[in-house]
mmCIF file of C-alpha atoms in Angstrom:
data_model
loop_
_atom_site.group_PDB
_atom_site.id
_atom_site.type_symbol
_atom_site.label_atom_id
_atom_site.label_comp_id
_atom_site.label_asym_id
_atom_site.label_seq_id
_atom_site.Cartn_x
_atom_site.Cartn_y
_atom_site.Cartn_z
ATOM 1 C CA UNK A 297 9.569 -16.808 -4.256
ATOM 2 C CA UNK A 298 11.225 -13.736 -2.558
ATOM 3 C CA UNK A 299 11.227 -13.201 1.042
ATOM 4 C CA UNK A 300 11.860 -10.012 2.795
ATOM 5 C CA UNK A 301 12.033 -11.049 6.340
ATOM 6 C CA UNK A 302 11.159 -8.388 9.549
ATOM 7 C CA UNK A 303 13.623 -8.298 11.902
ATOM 8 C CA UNK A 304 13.004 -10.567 14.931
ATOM 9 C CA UNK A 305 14.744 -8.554 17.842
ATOM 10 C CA UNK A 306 12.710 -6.861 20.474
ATOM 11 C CA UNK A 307 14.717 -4.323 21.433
ATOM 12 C CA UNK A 308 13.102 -0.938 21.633
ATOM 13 C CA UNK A 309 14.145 2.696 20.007
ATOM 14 C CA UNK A 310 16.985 4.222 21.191
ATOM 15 C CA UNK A 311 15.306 6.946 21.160
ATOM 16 C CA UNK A 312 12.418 8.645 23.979
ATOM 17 C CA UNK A 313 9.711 7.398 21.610
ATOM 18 C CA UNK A 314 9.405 3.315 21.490
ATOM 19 C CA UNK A 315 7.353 1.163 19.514
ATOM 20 C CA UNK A 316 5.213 0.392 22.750
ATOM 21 C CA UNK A 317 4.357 4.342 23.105
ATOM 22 C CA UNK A 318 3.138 3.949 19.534
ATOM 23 C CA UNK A 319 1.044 0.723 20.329
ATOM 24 C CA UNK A 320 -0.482 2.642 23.013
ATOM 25 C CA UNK A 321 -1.587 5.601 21.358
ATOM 26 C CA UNK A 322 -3.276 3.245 18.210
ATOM 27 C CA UNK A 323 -4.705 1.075 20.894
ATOM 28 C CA UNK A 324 -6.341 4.494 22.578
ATOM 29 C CA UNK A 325 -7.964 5.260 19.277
ATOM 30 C CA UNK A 326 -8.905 1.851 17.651
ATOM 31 C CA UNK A 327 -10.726 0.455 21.167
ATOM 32 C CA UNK A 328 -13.810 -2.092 19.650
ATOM 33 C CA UNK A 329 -12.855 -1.125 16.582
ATOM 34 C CA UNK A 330 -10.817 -3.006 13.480
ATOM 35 C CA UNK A 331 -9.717 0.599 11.976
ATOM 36 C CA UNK A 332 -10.417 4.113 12.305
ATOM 37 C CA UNK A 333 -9.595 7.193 9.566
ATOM 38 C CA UNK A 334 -10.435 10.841 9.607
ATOM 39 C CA UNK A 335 -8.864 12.004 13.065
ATOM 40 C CA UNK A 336 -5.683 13.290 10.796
ATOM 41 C CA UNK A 337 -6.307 13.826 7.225
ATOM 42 C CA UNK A 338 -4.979 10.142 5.021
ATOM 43 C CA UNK A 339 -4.046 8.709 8.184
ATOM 44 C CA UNK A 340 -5.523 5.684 8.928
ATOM 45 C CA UNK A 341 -5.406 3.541 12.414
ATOM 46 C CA UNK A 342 -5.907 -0.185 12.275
ATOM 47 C CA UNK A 343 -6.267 -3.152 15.408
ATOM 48 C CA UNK A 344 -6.874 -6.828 15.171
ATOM 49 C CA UNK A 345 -6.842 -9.114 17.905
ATOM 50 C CA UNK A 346 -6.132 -12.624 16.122
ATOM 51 C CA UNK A 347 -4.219 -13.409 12.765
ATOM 52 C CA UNK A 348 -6.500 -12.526 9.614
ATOM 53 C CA UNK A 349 -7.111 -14.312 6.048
ATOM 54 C CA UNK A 350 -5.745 -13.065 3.569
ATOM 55 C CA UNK A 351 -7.069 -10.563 1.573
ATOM 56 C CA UNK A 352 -6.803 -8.698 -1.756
ATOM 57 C CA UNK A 353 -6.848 -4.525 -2.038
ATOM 58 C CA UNK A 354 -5.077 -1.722 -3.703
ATOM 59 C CA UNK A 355 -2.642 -0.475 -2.033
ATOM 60 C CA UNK A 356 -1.685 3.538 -2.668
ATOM 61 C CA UNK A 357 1.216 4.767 -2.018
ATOM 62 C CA UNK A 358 1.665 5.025 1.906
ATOM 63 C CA UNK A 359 3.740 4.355 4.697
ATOM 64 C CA UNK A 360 2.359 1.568 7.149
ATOM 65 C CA UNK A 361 4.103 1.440 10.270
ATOM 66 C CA UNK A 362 3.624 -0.957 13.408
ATOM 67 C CA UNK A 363 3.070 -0.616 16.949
ATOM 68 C CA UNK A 364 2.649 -4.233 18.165
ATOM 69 C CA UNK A 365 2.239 -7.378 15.907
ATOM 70 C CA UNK A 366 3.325 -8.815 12.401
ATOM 71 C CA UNK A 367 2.006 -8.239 9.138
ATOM 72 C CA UNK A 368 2.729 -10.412 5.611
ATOM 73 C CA UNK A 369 2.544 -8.152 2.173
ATOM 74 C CA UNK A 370 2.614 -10.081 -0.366
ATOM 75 C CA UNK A 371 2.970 -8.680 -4.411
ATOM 76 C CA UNK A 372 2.763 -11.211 -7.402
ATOM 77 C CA UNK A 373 5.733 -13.806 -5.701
ATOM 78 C CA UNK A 374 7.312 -11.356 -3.815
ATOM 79 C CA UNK A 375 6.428 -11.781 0.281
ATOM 80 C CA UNK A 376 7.465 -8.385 2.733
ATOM 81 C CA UNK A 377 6.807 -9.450 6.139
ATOM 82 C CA UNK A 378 7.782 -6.366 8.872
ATOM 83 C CA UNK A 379 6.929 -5.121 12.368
ATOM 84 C CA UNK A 380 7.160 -3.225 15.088
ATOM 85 C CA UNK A 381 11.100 -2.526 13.856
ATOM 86 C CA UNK A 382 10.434 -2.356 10.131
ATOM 87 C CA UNK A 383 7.944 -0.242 8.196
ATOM 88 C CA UNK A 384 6.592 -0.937 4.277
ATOM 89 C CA UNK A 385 6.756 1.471 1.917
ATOM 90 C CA UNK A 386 4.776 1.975 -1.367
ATOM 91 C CA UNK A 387 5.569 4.299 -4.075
ATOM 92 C CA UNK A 388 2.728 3.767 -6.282
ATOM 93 C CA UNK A 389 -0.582 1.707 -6.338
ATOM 94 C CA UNK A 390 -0.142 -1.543 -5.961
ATOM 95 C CA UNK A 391 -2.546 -4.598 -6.015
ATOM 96 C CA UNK A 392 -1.419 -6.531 -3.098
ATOM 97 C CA UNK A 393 -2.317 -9.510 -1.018
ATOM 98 C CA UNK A 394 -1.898 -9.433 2.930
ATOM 99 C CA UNK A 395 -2.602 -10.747 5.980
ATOM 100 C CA UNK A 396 -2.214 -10.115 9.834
ATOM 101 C CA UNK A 397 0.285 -13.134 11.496
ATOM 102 C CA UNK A 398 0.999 -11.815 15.024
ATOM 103 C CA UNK A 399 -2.172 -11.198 16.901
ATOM 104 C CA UNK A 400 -3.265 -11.344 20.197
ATOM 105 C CA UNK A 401 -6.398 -10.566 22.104
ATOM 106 C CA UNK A 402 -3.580 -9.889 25.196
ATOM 107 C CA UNK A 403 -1.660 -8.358 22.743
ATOM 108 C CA UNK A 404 -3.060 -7.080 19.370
ATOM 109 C CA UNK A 405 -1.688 -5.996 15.808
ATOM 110 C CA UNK A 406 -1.597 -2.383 16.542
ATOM 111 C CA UNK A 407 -0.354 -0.567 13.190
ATOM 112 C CA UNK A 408 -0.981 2.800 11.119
ATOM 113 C CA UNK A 409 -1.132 3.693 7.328
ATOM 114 C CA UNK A 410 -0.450 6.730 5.994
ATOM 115 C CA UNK A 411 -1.029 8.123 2.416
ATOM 116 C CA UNK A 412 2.146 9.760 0.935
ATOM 117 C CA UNK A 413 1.185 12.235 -1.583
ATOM 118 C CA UNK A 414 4.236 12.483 -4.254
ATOM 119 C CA UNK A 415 3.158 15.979 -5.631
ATOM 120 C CA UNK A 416 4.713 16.812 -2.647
ATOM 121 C CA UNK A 417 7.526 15.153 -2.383
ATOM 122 C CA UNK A 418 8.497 16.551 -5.965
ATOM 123 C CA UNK A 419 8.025 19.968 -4.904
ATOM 124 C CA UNK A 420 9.826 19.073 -1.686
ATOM 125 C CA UNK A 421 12.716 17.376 -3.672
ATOM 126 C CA UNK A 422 12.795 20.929 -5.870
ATOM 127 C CA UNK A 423 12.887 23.015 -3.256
ATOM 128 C CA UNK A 424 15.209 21.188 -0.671
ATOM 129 C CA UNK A 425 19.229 20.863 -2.159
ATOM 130 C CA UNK A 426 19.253 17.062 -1.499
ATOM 131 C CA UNK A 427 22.264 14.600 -2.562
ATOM 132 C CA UNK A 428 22.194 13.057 -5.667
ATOM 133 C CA UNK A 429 20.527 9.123 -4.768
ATOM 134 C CA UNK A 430 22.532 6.555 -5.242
ATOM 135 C CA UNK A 431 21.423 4.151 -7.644
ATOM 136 C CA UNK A 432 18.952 1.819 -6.856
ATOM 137 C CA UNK A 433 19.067 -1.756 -8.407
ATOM 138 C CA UNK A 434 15.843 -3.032 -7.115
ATOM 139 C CA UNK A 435 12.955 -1.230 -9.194
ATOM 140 C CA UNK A 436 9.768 -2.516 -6.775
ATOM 141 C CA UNK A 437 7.634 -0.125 -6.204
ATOM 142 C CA UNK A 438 7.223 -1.453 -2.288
ATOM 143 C CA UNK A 439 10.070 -2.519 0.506
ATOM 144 C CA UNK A 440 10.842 -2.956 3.566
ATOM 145 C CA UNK A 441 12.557 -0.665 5.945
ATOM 146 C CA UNK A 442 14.294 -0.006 9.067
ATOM 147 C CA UNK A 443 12.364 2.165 11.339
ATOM 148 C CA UNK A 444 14.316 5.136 12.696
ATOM 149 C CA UNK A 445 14.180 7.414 16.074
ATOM 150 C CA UNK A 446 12.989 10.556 13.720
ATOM 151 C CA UNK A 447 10.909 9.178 12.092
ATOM 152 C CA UNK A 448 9.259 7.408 14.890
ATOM 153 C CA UNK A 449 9.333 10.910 17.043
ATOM 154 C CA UNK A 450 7.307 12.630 13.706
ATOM 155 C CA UNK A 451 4.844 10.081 13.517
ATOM 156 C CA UNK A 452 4.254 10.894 17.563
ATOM 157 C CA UNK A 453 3.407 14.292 16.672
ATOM 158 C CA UNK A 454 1.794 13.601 14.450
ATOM 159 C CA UNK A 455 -0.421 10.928 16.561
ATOM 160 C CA UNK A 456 -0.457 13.305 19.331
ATOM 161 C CA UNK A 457 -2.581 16.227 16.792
ATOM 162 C CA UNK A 458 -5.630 13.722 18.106
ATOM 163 C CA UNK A 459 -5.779 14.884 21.526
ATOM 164 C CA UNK A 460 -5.765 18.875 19.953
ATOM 165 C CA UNK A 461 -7.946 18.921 17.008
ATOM 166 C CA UNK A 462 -7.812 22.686 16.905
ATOM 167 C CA UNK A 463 -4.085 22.141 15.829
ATOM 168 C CA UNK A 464 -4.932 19.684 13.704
ATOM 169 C CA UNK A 465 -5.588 22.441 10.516
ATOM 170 C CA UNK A 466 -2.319 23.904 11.218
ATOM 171 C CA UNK A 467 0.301 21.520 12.160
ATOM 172 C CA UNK A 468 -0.330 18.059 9.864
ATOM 173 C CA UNK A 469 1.180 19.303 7.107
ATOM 174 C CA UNK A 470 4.172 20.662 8.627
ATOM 175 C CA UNK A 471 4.448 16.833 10.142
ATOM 176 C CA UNK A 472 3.548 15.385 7.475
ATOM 177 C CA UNK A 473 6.516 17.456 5.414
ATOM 178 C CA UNK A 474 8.991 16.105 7.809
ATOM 179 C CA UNK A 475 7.907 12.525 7.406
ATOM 180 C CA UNK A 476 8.394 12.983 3.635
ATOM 181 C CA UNK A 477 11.800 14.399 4.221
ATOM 182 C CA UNK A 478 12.880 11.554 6.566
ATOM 183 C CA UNK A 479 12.031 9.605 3.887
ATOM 184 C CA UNK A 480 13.688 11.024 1.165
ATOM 185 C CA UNK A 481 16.575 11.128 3.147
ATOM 186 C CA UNK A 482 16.758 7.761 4.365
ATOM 187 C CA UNK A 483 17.235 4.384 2.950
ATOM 188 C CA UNK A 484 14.086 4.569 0.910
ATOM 189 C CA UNK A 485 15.042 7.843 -0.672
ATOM 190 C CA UNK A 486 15.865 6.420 -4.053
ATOM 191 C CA UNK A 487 12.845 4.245 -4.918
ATOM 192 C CA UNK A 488 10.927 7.583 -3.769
ATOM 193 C CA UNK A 489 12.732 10.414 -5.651
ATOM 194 C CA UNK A 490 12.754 7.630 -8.756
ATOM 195 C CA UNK A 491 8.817 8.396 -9.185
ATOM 196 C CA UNK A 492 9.130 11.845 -9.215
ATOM 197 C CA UNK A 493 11.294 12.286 -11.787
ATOM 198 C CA UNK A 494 10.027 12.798 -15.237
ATOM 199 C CA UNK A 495 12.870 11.406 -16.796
ATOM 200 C CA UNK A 496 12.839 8.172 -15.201
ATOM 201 C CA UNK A 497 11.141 4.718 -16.185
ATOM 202 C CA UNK A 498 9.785 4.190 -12.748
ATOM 203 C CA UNK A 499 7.862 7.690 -13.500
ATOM 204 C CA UNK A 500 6.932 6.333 -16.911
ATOM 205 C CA UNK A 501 5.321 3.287 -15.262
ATOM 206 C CA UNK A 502 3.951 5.184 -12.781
ATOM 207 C CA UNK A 503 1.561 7.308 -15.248
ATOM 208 C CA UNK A 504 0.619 3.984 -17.256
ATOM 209 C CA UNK A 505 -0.266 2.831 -13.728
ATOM 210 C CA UNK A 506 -2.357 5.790 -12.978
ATOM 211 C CA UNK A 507 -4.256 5.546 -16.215
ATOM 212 C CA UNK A 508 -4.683 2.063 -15.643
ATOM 213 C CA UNK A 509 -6.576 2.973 -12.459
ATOM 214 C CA UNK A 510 -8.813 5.185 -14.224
ATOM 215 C CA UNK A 511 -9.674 3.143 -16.554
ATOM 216 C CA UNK A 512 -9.426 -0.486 -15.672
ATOM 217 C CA UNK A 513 -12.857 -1.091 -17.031
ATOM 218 C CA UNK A 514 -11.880 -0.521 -20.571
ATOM 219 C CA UNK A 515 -9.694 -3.514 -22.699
ATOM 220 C CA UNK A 516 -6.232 -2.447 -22.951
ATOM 221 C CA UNK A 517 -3.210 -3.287 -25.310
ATOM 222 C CA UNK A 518 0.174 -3.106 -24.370
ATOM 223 C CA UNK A 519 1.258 -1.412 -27.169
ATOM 224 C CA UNK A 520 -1.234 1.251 -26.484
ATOM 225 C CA UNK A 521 0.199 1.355 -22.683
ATOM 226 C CA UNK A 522 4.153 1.080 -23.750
ATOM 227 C CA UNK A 523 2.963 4.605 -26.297
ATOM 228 C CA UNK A 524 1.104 6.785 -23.047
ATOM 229 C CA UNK A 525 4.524 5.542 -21.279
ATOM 230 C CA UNK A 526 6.325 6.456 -24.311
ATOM 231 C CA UNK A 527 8.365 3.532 -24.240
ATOM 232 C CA UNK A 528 8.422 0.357 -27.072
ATOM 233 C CA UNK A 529 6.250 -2.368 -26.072
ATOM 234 C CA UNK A 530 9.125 -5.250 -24.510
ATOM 235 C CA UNK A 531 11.127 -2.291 -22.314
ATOM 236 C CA UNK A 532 7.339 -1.109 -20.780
ATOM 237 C CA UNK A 533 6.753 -4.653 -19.591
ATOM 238 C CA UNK A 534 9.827 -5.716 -18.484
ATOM 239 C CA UNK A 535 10.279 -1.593 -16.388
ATOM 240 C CA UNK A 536 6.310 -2.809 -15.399
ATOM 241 C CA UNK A 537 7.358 -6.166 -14.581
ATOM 242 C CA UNK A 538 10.389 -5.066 -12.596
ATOM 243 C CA UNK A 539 7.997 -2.221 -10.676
ATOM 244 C CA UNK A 540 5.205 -4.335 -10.167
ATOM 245 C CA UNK A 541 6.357 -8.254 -9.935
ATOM 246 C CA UNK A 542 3.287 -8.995 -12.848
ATOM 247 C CA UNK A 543 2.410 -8.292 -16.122
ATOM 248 C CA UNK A 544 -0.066 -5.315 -17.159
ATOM 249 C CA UNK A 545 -2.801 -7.600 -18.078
ATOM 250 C CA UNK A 546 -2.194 -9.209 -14.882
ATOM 251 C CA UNK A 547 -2.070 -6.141 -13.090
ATOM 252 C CA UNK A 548 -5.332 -5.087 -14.645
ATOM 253 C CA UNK A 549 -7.148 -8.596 -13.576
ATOM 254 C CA UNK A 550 -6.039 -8.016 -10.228
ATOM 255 C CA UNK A 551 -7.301 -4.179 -9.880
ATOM 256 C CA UNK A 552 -10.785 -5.663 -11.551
ATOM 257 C CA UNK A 553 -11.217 -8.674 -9.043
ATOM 258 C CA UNK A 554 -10.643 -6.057 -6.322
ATOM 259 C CA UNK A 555 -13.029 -3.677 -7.348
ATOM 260 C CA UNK A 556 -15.680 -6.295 -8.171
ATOM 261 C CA UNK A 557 -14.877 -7.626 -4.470
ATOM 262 C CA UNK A 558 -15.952 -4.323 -3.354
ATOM 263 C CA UNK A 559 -19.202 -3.672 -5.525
ATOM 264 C CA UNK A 560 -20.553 -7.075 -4.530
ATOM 265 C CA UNK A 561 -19.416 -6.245 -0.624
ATOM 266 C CA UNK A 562 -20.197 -2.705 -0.272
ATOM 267 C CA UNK A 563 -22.791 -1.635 -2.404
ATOM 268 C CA UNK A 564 -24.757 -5.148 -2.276
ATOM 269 C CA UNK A 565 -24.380 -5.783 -6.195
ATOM 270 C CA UNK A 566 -24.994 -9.571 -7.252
ATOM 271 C CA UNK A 567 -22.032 -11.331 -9.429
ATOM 272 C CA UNK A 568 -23.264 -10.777 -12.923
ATOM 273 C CA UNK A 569 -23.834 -7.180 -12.400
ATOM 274 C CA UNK A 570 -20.560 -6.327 -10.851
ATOM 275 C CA UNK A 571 -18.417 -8.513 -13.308
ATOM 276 C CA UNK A 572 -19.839 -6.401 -16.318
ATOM 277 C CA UNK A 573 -19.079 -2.862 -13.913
ATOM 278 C CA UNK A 574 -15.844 -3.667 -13.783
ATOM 279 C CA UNK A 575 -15.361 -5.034 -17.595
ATOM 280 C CA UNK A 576 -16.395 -8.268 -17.750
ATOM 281 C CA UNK A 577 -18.012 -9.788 -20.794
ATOM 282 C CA UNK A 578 -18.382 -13.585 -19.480
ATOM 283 C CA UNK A 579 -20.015 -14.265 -16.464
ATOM 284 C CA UNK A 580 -18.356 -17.408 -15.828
ATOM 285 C CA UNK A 581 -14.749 -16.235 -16.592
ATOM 286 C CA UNK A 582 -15.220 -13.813 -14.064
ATOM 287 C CA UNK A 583 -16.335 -16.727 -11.716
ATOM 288 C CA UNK A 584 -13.683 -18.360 -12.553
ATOM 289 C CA UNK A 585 -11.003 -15.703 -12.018
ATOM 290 C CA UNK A 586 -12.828 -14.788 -9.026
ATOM 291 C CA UNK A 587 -12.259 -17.954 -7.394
ATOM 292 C CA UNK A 588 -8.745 -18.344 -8.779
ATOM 293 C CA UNK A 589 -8.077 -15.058 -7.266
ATOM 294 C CA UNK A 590 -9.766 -15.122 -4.196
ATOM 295 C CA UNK A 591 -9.758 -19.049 -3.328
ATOM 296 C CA UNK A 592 -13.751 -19.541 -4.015
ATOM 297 C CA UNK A 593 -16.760 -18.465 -6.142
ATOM 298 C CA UNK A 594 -17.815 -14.947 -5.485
ATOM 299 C CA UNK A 595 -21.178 -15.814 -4.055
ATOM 300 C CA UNK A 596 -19.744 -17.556 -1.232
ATOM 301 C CA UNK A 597 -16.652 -15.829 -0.726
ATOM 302 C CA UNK A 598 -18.906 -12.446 0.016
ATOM 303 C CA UNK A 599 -21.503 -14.525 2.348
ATOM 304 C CA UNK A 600 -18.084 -15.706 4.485
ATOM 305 C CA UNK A 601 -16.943 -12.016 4.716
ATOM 306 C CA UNK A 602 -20.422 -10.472 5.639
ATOM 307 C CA UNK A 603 -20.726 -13.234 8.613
ATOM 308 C CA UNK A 604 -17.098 -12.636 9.522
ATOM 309 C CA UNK A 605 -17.594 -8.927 9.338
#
């Protein structure tokens, strides 16, 4: 098991912007409240005032910074923890497991997520005369990174749109532009430019991923996969492996259980008829998965989050 530990010190920005002037606009915002989306197009604000369970989702590819608290990521073996001095980064969906582990109600997890959207970046990365990246030995499609003053002082601006919706329009994409450049720019750079280059296996992945989304309902092969990537069968897993920390067919499980999570939670569908939505011919190997997955049977696993909720 791989752990990517978040830095412990508390020392602030050097910067005019700290992490406690970022708590304190999320807190403004998320008051009563466990998240809140909308206020800035794929930015999403998010409080919680004691530790959480874990939980299973889809992650897209985002930025998630933090204000105030500690938050555990956690993909196949792989464990990111970060904070108020690291950030996580995803390059492409991503069926994760996380959890908050540093919340008060004196002091609460106070964090953001927002969506990164790599068309983009690619057009940013053809129009902008940036250095070759260096090349990257660790192929994840996630990390963990240190945050820095600029990019700290974008996300601001960007938090500060809020208080002036009638700039709001205008101005978040030119923000949102220089987030994506700090990006590219910075440590993260590589794993980043990586998907948006055609010739590349993490861009390869990244479309098999994509379809995979799509289409998660239907049975898959992964010689059928391996072809759409255009790669033989043993380099597509072990480049999906490396990307993802699972296999495709474990991958696909995982993207299944989620959704089926969701139908049963959301839209108030019982077991059998969300196992077979999602692609499910057994009833009970989908129970069983389920509570594999998610630690117990479906039934009572959505009862305990509609109480909790």
């Amino acid at each position: 098991m791989n752990i990517n530990a978040s830095v412990q010190e508390k020392t602030g920005s050097t910067g005019g912007f700290t992490q406690s002037a970022l708590a304190s606009r999320i807190a403004k915002w998320t008051t009563g409240v466990n998240a809140v989306s909308d206020l800035v197009p794929g930015l999403t604000l998010h409080r919680w005032e004691t530790p959480t369970e874990q939980t299973s989702y889809m992650l897209a590819p985002s930025i998630c910074l933090i204000g105030q608290g500690r938050k555990r990521v956690m993909l196949g073996e792989d464990i990111f923890e970060y904070d108020a001095h690291r950030f996580l980064i995803t390059s492409i969906d991503l069926p994760v497991v996380s959890n908050i582990i540093e919340a008060t109600p004196d002091q609460p997890y106070l964090g953001l997520t927002l969506d990164l959207d790599i068309r983009s970046m690619a057009q940013m990365i053809l129009n902008t005369e940036m250095p070759s990246p260096r090349p990257l030995s660790d192929r994840r499609g996630i990390a963990v990174s240190q945050v820095t003053d600029p990019l700290l002082d974008a996300f601001k601006r960007l938090l500060d749109l809020i208080d002036s919706p009638n700039d709001v329009a205008a101005l978040t994409p030119l923000i949102k532009q220089e987030i994506l450049y700090r990006l590219l720019m910075g440590e993260q750079g590589p794993r980043l430019r990586q998907i948006t280059s055609s010739e590349s296996h993490s861009y390869q992945i990244a479309k098999a991923i994509d379809w995979l989304k799509n289409n998660f309902q239907q049975p898959c092969k992964v010689e059928d996969l391996a072809k759409r990537a255009g790669l033989s069968s043993s380099a597509f897993h072990n480049h999906f492996r490396n990307m993802t920390a699972m296999s495709p067919l474990q991958f696909q499980k995982r993207m299944r259980l989620n959704e089926a999570r969701r139908l049963m939670l959301i839209e108030r569908m019982d077991a059998g008829s969300a196992a077979f939505e999602v692609g499910y011919e057994s009833p009970s190997q989908f129970s069983r998965e389920y509570a594999r997955h998610f630690g117990m049977p479906p039934a009572r696993d959505i009862k305990g989050l509609q109480k909790a909720g």
